[in-house]
Coordinates of C-alpha atoms and ligand atoms in Angstrom, one line a residue:
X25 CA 3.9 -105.6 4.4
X26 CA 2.8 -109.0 3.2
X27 CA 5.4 -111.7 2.7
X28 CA 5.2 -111.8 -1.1
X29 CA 5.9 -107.9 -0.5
X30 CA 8.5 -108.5 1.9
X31 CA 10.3 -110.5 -0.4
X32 CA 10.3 -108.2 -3.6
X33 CA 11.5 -105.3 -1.0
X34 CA 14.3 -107.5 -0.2
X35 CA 14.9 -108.8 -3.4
X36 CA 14.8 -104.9 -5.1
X37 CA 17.4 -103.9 -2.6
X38 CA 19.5 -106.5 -3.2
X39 CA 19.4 -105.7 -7.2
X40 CA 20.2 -101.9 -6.0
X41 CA 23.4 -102.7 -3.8
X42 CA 24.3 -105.5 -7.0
X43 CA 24.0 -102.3 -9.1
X44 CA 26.4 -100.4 -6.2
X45 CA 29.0 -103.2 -6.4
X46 CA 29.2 -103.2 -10.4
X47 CA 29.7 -99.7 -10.3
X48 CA 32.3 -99.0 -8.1
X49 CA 34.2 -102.4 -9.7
X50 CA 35.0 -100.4 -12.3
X51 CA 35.6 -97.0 -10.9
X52 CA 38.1 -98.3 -8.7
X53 CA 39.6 -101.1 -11.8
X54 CA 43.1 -101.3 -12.0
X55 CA 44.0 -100.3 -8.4
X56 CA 44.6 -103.6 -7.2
X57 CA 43.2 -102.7 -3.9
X58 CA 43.7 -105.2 -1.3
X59 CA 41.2 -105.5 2.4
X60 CA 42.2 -106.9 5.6
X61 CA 39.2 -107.9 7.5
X62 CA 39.5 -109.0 11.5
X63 CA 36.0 -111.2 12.9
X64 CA 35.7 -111.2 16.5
X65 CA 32.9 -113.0 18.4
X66 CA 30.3 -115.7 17.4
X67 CA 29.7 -117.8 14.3
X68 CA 27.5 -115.9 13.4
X69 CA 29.9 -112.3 13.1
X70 CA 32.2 -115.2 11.2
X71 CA 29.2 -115.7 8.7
X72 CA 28.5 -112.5 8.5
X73 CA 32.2 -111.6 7.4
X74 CA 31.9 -113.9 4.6
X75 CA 29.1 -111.6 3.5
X76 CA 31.4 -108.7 3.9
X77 CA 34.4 -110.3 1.9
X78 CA 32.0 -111.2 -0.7
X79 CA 31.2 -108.0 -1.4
X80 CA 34.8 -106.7 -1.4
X81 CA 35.9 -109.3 -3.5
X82 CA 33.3 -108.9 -6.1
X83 CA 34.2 -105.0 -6.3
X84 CA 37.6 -105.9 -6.7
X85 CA 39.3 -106.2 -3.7
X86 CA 41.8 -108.4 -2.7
X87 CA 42.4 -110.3 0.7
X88 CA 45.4 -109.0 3.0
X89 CA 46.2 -110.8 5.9
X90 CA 48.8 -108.1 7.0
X91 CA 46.8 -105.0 8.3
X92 CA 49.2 -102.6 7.9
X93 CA 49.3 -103.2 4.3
X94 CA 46.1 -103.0 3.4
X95 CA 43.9 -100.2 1.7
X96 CA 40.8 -101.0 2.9
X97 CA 41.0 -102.3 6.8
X98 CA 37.3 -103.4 8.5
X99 CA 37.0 -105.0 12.3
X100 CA 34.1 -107.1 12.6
X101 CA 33.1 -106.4 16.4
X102 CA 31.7 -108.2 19.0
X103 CA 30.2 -107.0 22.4
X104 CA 29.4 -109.8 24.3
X105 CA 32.2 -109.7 27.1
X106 CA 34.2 -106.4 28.0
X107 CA 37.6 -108.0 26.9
X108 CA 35.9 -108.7 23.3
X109 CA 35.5 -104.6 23.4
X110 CA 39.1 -103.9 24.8
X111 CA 40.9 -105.9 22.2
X112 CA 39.1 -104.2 19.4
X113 CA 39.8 -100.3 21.2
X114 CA 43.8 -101.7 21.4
X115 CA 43.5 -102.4 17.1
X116 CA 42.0 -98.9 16.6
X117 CA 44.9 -96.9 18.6
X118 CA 47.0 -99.0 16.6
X119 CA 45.9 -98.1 13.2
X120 CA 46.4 -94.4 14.1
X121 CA 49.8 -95.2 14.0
X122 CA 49.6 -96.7 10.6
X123 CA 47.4 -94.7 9.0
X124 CA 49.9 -91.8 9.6
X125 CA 52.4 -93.3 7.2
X126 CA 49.6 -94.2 4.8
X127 CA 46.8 -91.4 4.7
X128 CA 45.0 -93.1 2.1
X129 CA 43.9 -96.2 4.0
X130 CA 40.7 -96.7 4.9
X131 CA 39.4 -97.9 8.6
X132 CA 35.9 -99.2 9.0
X133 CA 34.2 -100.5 12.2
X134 CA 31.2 -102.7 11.9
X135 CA 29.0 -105.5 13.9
X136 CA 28.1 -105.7 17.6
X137 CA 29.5 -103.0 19.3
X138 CA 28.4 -100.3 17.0
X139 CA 25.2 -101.0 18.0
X140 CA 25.8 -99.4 21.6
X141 CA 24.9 -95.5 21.5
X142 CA 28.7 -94.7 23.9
X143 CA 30.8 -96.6 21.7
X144 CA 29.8 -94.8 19.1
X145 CA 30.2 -91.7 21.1
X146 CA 33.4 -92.8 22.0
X147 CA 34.7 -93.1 18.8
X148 CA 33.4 -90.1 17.4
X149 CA 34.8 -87.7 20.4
X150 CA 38.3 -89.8 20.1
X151 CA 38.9 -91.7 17.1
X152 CA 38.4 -89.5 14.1
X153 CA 41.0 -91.4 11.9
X154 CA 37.7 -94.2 11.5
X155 CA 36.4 -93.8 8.1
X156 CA 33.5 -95.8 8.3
X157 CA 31.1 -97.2 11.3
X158 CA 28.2 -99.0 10.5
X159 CA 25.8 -101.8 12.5
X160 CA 24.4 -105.6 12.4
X161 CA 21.5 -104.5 10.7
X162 CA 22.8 -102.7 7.2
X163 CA 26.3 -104.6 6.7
X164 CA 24.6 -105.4 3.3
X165 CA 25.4 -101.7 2.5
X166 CA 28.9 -102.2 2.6
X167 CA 29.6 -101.0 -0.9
X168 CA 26.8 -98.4 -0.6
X169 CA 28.5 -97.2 2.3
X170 CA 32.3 -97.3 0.5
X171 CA 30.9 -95.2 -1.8
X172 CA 29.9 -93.3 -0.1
X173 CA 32.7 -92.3 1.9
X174 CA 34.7 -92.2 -1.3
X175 CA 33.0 -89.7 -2.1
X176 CA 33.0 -87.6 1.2
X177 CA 35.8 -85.5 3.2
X178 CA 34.4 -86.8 6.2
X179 CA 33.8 -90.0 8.4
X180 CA 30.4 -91.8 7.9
X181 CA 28.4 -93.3 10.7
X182 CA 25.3 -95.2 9.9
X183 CA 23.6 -97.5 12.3
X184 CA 20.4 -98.5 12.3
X185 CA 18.2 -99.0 15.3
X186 CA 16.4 -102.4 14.0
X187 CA 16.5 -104.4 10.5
X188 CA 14.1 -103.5 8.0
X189 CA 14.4 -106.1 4.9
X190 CA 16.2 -109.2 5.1
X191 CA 18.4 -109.1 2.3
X192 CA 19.9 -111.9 1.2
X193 CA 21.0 -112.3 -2.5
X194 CA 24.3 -110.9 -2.4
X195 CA 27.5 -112.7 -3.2
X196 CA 28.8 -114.2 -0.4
X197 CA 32.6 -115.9 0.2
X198 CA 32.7 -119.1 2.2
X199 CA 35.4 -119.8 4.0
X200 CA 35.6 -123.8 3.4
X201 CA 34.6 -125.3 0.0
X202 CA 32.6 -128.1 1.8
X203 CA 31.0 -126.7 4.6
X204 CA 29.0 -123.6 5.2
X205 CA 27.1 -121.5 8.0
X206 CA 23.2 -120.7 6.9
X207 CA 21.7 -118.3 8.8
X208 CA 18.1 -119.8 9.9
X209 CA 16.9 -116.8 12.4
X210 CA 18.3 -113.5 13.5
X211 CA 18.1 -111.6 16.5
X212 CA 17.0 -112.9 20.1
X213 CA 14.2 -112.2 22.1
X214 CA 15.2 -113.9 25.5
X215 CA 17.0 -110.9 27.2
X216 CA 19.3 -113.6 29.5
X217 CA 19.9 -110.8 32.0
X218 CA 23.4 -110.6 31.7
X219 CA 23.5 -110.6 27.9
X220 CA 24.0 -107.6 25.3
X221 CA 23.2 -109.7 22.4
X222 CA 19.4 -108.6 21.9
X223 CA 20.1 -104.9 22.5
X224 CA 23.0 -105.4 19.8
X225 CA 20.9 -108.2 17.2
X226 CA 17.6 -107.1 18.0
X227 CA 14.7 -108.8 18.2
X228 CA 14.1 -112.6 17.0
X229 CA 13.3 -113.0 13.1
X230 CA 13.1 -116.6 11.3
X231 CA 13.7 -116.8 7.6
X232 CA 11.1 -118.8 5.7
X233 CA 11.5 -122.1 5.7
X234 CA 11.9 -122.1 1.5
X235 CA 14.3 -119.8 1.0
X236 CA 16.7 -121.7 3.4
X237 CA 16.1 -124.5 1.8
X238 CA 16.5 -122.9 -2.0
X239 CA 20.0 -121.4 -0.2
X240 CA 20.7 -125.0 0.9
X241 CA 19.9 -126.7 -2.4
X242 CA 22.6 -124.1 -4.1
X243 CA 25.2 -125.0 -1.5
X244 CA 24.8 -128.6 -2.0
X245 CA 25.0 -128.2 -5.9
X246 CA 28.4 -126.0 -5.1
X247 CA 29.8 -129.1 -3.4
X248 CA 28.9 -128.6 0.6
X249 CA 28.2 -131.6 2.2
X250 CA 28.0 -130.1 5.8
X251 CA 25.9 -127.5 6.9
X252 CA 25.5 -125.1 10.3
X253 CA 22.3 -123.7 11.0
X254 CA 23.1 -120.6 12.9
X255 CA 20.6 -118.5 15.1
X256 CA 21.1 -117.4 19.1
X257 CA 18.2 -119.7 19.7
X258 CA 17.5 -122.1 16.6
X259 CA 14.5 -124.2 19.1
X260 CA 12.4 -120.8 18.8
X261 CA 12.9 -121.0 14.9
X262 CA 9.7 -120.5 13.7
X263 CA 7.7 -118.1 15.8
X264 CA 5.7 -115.5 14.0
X265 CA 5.9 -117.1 10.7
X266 CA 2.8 -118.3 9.3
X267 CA 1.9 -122.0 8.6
X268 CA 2.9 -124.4 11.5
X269 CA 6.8 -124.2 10.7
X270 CA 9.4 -125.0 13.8
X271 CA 12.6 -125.9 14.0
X272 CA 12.0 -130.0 14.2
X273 CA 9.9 -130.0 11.1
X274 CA 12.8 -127.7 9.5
X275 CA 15.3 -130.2 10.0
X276 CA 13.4 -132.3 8.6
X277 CA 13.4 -130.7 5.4
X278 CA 16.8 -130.0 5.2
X279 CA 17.4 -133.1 5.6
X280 CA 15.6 -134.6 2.0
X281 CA 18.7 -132.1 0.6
X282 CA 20.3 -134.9 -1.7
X283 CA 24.3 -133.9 -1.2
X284 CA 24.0 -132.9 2.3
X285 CA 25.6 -135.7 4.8
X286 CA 26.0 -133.5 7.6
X287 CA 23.6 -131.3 9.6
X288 CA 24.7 -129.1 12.7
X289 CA 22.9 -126.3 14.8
X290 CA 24.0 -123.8 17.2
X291 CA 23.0 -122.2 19.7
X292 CA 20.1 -124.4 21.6
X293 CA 18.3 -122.8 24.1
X294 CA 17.1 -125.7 26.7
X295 CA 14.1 -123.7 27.4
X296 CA 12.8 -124.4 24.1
X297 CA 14.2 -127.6 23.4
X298 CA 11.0 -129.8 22.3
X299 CA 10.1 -133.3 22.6
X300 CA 9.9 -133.3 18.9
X301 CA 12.9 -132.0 18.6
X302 CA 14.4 -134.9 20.3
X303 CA 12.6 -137.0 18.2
X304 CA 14.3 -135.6 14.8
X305 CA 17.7 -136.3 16.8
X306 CA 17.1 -139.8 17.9
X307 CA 15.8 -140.9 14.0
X308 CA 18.0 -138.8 11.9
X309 CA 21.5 -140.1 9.9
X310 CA 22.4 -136.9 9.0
X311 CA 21.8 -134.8 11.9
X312 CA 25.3 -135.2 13.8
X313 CA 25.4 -136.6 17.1
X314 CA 26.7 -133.0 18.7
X315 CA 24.3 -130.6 20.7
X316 CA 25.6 -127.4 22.5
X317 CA 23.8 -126.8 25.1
X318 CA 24.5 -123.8 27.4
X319 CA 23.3 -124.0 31.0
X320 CA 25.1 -121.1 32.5
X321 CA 24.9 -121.7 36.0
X322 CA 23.8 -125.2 38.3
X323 CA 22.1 -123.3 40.7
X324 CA 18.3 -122.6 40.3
X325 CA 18.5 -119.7 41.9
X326 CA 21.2 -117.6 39.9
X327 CA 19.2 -119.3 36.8
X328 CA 15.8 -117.6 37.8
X329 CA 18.1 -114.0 38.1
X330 CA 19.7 -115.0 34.7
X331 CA 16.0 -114.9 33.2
X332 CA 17.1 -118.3 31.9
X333 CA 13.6 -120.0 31.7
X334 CA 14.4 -123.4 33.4
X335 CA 16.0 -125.4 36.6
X336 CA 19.0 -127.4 37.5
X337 CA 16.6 -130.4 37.3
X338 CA 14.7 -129.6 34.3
X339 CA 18.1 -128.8 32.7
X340 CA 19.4 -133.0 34.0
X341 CA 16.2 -134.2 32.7
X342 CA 16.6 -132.8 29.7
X343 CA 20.2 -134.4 28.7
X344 CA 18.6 -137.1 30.2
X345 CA 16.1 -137.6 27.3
X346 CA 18.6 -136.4 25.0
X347 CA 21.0 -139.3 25.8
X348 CA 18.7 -141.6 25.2
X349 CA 17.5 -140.6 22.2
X350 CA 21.0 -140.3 20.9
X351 CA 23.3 -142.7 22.9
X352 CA 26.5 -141.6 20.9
X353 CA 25.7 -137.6 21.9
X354 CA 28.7 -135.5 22.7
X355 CA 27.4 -132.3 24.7
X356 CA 28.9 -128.8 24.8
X357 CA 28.2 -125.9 26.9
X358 CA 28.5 -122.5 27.9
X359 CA 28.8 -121.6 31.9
X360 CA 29.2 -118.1 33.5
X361 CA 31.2 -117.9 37.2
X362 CA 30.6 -114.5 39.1
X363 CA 26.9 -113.9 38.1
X364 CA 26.0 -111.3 40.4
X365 CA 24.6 -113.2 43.9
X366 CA 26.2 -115.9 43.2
X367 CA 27.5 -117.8 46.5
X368 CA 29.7 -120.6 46.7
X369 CA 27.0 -122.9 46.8
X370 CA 25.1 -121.9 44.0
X371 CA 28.6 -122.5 42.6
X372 CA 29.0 -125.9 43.9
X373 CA 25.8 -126.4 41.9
X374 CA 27.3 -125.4 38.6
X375 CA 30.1 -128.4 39.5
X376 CA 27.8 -130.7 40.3
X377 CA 26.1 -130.1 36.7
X378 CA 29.3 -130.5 34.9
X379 CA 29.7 -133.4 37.0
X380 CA 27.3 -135.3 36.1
X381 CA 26.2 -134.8 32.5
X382 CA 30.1 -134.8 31.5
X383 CA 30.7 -132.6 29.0
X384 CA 33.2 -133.0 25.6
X385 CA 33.9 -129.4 25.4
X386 CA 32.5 -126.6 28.4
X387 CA 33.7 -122.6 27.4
X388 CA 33.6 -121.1 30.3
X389 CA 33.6 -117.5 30.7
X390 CA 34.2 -115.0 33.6
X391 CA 30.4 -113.0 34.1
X392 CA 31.4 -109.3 32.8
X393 CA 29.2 -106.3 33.2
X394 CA 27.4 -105.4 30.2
X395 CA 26.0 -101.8 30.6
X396 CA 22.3 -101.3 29.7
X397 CA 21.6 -105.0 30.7
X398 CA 19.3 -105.8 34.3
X399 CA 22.3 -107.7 35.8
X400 CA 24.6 -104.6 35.5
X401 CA 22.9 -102.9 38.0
X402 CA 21.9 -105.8 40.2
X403 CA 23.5 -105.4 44.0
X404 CA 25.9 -108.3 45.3
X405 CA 28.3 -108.3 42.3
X406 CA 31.0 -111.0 42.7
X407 CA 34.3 -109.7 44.1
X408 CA 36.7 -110.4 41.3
X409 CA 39.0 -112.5 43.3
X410 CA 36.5 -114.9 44.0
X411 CA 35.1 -115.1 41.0
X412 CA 38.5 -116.2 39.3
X413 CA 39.1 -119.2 42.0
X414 CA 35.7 -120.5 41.4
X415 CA 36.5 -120.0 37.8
X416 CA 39.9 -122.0 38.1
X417 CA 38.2 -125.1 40.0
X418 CA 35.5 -124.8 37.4
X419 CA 38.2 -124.9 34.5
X420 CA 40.1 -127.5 36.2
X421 CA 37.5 -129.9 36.1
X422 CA 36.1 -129.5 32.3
X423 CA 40.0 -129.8 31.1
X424 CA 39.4 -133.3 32.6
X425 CA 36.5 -134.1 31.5
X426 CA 37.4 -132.7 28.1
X427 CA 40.4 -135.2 28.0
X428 CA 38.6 -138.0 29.2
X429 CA 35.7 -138.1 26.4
X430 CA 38.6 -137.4 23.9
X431 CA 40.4 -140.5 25.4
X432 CA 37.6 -143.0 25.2
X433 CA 37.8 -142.2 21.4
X434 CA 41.3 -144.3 21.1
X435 CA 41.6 -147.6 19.5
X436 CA 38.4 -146.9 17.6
X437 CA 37.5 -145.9 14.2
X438 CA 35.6 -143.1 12.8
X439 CA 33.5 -141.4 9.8
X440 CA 36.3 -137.9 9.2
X441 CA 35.5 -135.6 7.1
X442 CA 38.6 -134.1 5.9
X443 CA 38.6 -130.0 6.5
X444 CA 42.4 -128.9 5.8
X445 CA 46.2 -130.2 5.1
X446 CA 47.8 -129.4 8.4
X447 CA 50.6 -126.7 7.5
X448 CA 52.6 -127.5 10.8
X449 CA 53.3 -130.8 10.1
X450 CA 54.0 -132.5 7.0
X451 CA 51.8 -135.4 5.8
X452 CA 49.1 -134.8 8.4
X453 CA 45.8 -133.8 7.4
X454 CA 43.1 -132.7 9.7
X455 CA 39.0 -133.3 9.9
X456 CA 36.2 -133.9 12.4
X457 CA 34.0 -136.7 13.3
X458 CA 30.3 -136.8 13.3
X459 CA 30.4 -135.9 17.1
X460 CA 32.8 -132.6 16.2
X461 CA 36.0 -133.9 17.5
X462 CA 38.7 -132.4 15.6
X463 CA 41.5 -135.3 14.4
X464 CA 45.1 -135.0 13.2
X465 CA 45.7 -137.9 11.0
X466 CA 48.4 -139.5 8.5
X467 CA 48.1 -142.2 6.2
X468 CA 46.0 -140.8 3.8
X469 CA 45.7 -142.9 0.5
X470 CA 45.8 -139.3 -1.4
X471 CA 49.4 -139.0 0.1
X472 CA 51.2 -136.6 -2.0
X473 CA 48.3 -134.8 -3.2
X474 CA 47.1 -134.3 0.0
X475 CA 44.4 -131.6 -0.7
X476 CA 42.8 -133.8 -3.0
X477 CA 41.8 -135.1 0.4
X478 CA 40.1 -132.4 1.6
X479 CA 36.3 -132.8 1.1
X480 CA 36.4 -135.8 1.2
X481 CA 35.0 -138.7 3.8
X482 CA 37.7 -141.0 5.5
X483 CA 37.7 -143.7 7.7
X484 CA 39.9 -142.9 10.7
X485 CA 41.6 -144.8 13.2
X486 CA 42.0 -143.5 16.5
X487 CA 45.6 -143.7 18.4
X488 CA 45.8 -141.3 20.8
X489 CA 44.3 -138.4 22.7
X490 CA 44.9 -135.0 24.0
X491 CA 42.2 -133.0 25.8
X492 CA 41.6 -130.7 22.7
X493 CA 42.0 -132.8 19.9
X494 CA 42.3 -136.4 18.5
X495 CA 45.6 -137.9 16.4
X496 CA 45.0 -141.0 14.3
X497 CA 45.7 -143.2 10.5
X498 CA 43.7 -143.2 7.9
X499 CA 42.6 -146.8 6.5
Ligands
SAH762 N1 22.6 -117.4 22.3 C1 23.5 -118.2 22.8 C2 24.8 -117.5 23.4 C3 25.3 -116.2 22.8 S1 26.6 -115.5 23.7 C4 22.9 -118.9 24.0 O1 21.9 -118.4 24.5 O2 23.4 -119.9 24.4 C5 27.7 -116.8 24.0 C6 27.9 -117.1 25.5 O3 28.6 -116.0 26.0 C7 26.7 -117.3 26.3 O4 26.2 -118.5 26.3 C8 27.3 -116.9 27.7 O5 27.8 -118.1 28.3 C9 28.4 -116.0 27.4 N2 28.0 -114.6 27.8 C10 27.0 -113.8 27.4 N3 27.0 -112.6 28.0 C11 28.0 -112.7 29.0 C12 28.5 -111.8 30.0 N4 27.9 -110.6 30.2 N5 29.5 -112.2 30.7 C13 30.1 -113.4 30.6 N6 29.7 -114.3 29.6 C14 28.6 -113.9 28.8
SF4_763 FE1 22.0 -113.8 25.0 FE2 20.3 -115.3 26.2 FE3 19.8 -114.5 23.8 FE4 21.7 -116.3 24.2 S1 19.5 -116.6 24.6 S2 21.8 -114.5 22.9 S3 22.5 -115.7 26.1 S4 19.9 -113.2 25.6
F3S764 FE1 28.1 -112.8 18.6 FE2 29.4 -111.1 20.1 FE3 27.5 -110.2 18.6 S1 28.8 -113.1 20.6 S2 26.1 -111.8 18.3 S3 29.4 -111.2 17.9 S4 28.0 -109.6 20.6

């Protein structure tokens, strides 16, 4: 199919499901249905979940954040770590409980873990009381798919194997009024060999360049001033669209969008960060001053079995450059303990990273067997034991690390844009800095109408520092 091609497909199905919505709005009218919907995983399940409760809400449906009340209840999944998985097993044999005192209710199951062939089995041998399971690739079906079990005595499952239109134009419900996720890229084609996000995602498609820009331009004119750019690998964006498009020249672009005053990306892959890229960084005023940068593991060996594409040196050389392209830079990561092989050493290594490049924020994650991937079935798995003390050291240090960049904030003051009244305590509002910090503050010259505030750009005084978050005055 040729773009132009592509594009009507996409656009034509997006009309049909519109049509889909409209109808069964007013075949269900008057009900006063409500939906609970749980998001587990990455920012980009949580973007896709506004996609979902924009559909729901534009049939008719009302939000419920009590599950057991609900008529229509929908897990967004995640696979990425077993525990992900157990929690969302331990909600469906407790909505069988439920739905026994309220037959009518509907379950659905969508997102990650639907896309694995023996959950699906799984559920279908043992979890007949699910309604509804569908996939990453067709959540744009929702209301085709509510339909469509409306009208049916039994359970639908409908997953696809790989996306066939992008489809886009549907109505979508943000969860903040001045910021919003944008999906630049879907998919990944790196197959880390730990990771079940490719086999779940598929494989790595861009959007064009102008129709992220047109979505941009109507976010700005709806009052966002901040944007995310979300894709599991934005420095590939690009590849296999036509024209000489990447993700430095994007930016770029995005960055002419009169309105927008904040730019952010996740995730970057150091294997494919460019010079270029570093470039945009070091010149831009909108582009914040934040870069997650997963590394995984210090050790070059465990990163050549992790299929990661790079060294322990190229990786230091590369925040090297960063840091002075953007002195101000605050650095997050992601690191695995217990790869498969890994030896205390190869460990010490993975210190000796956080170590040095000092990081504002590391998650750190416990390696957990993903089955279909290459390191499931690689020999020398980590006994679990060992795996948690190295994980505790590991854990130890980035809790001090994390306190002492949040500490070297005090006594100075800061750009904040205001994200939410804080409904613990009274009077305190709560925002981030350019860098991402998150700040408590009081003393805002809105006081009494507090969420006038929010929105809004404040300068922010710094007074003190905990290892998670910032406190501070307004001034
Ligand atoms: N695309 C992103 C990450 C997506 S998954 C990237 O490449 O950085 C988010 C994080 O989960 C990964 O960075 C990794 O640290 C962690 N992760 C992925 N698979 C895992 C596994 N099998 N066990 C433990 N952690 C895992
Ligand atoms: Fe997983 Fe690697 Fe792709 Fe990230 S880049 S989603 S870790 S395979
Ligand atoms: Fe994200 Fe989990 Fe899927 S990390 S892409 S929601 S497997």
């Amino acid at each position: 199919m040729t773009r132009i091609a592509r594009r009507e497909a996409s656009q034509e199905e997006a009309a049909r499901q519109k049509e889909i919505i409209g109808r069964l709005g007013k075949r269900l009218e008057g009900q006063e249905l409500t939906y609970h919907l749980s998001t587990f995983g990455c920012q980009m399940n949580f973007h896709d979940s506004e996609k979902l409760r924009g559909i729901l809400e534009e049939i008719g449906y009302r939000e419920s954040a009590d599950e057991t009340k609900a008529d229509f209840v929908l897990y967004n999944t995640c696979a990425v770590r077993e525990n992900a998985e157990q929690k969302v097993f331990g909600k469906i044999g407790f909505l069988k409980n439920v739905k026994r005192s309220r037959p009518h209710m509907l379950l659905a199951l969508c997102g990650c873990m639907m896309q694995q062939e023996g959950v699906v089995q799984t559920l279908k041998r043992s979890h007949r009381h699910i309604d509804l399971v569908f996939g990453t690739h067709n959540l744009y079906r929702l209301a085709e798919l509510l339909e469509a079990r409306m009208d049916s005595d039994s359970p639908i499952y409908d997953i696809w194997d790989s996306h066939q239109e992008i489809v886009e134009d549907l109505p979508t419900r943000r969860t903040d009024r001045h910021k919003a996720s944008v999906n630049i890229m879907y998919g990944c084609n790196n197959f880390c060999t730990y990771c079940i996000v490719p086999y779940v995602r598929g494989r790595e498609r861009s959007r064009n360049p102008e129709e992220i820009l047109e979505e941009i331009r109507h976010l700005a004119a709806d009052g966002v001033v901040e944007v995310m750019l979300l894709g599991q690998n934005v420095n590939s964006y690009g590849r296999g669209l036509p024209g000489h498009t990447n993700f430095a020249r994007l930016l770029e672009e995005i960055e002419k969008v009169e309105g927008i005053r904040r730019i952010r990306f996740m995730t970057s892959h150091p294997k494919d960060l460019s010079e270029d890229l570093i470039r945009v960084l070091g010149a831009s005023s909108k582009i914040c001053p934040q870069l997650h940068l997963p590394f995984q593991s210090g050790s070059s060996r465990i990163l050549e079995r992790m299929n990661r594409g790079y060294t322990k040196e190229s990786y230091l050389e590369l925040i090297r450059k960063m840091k002075a392209a953007v002195p101000e830079l605050a650095l997050t990561t992601d690191i695995i303990v217990g790869f498969p092989g890994e030896t205390e050493e190869d460990f010490l290594h993975t210190l000796d990273v956080v170590d040095q490049v000092g990081y504002d924020l590391a998650y750190t994650f416990l390696y957990s067997k993903r089955t279909g991937t290459p390191a499931a079935s690689m020999g020398e798995q980590v006994e679990e034991e060992v795996a948690k003390e190295r994980f505790n050291r590991l854990l130890a240090l980035c809790n001090r690390q994390a306190y002492d960049k949040s500490a070297a904030h005090v006594g100075k003051v800061f750009e904040v844009l205001v994200e939410a009244v804080n409904d613990r305590e009274n009077g305190i509002l709560s925002g981030r800095l350019a860098n991402n910090h998150l700040v408590h503050f009081s003393g805002a010259p809105a006081e009494g109408f507090l969420d006038r505030a929010v929105g809004t750009f404040l300068q922010v005084k710094v007074t003190g520092a905990k290892s998670f978050y910032l406190t501070g005055e307004a001034i």
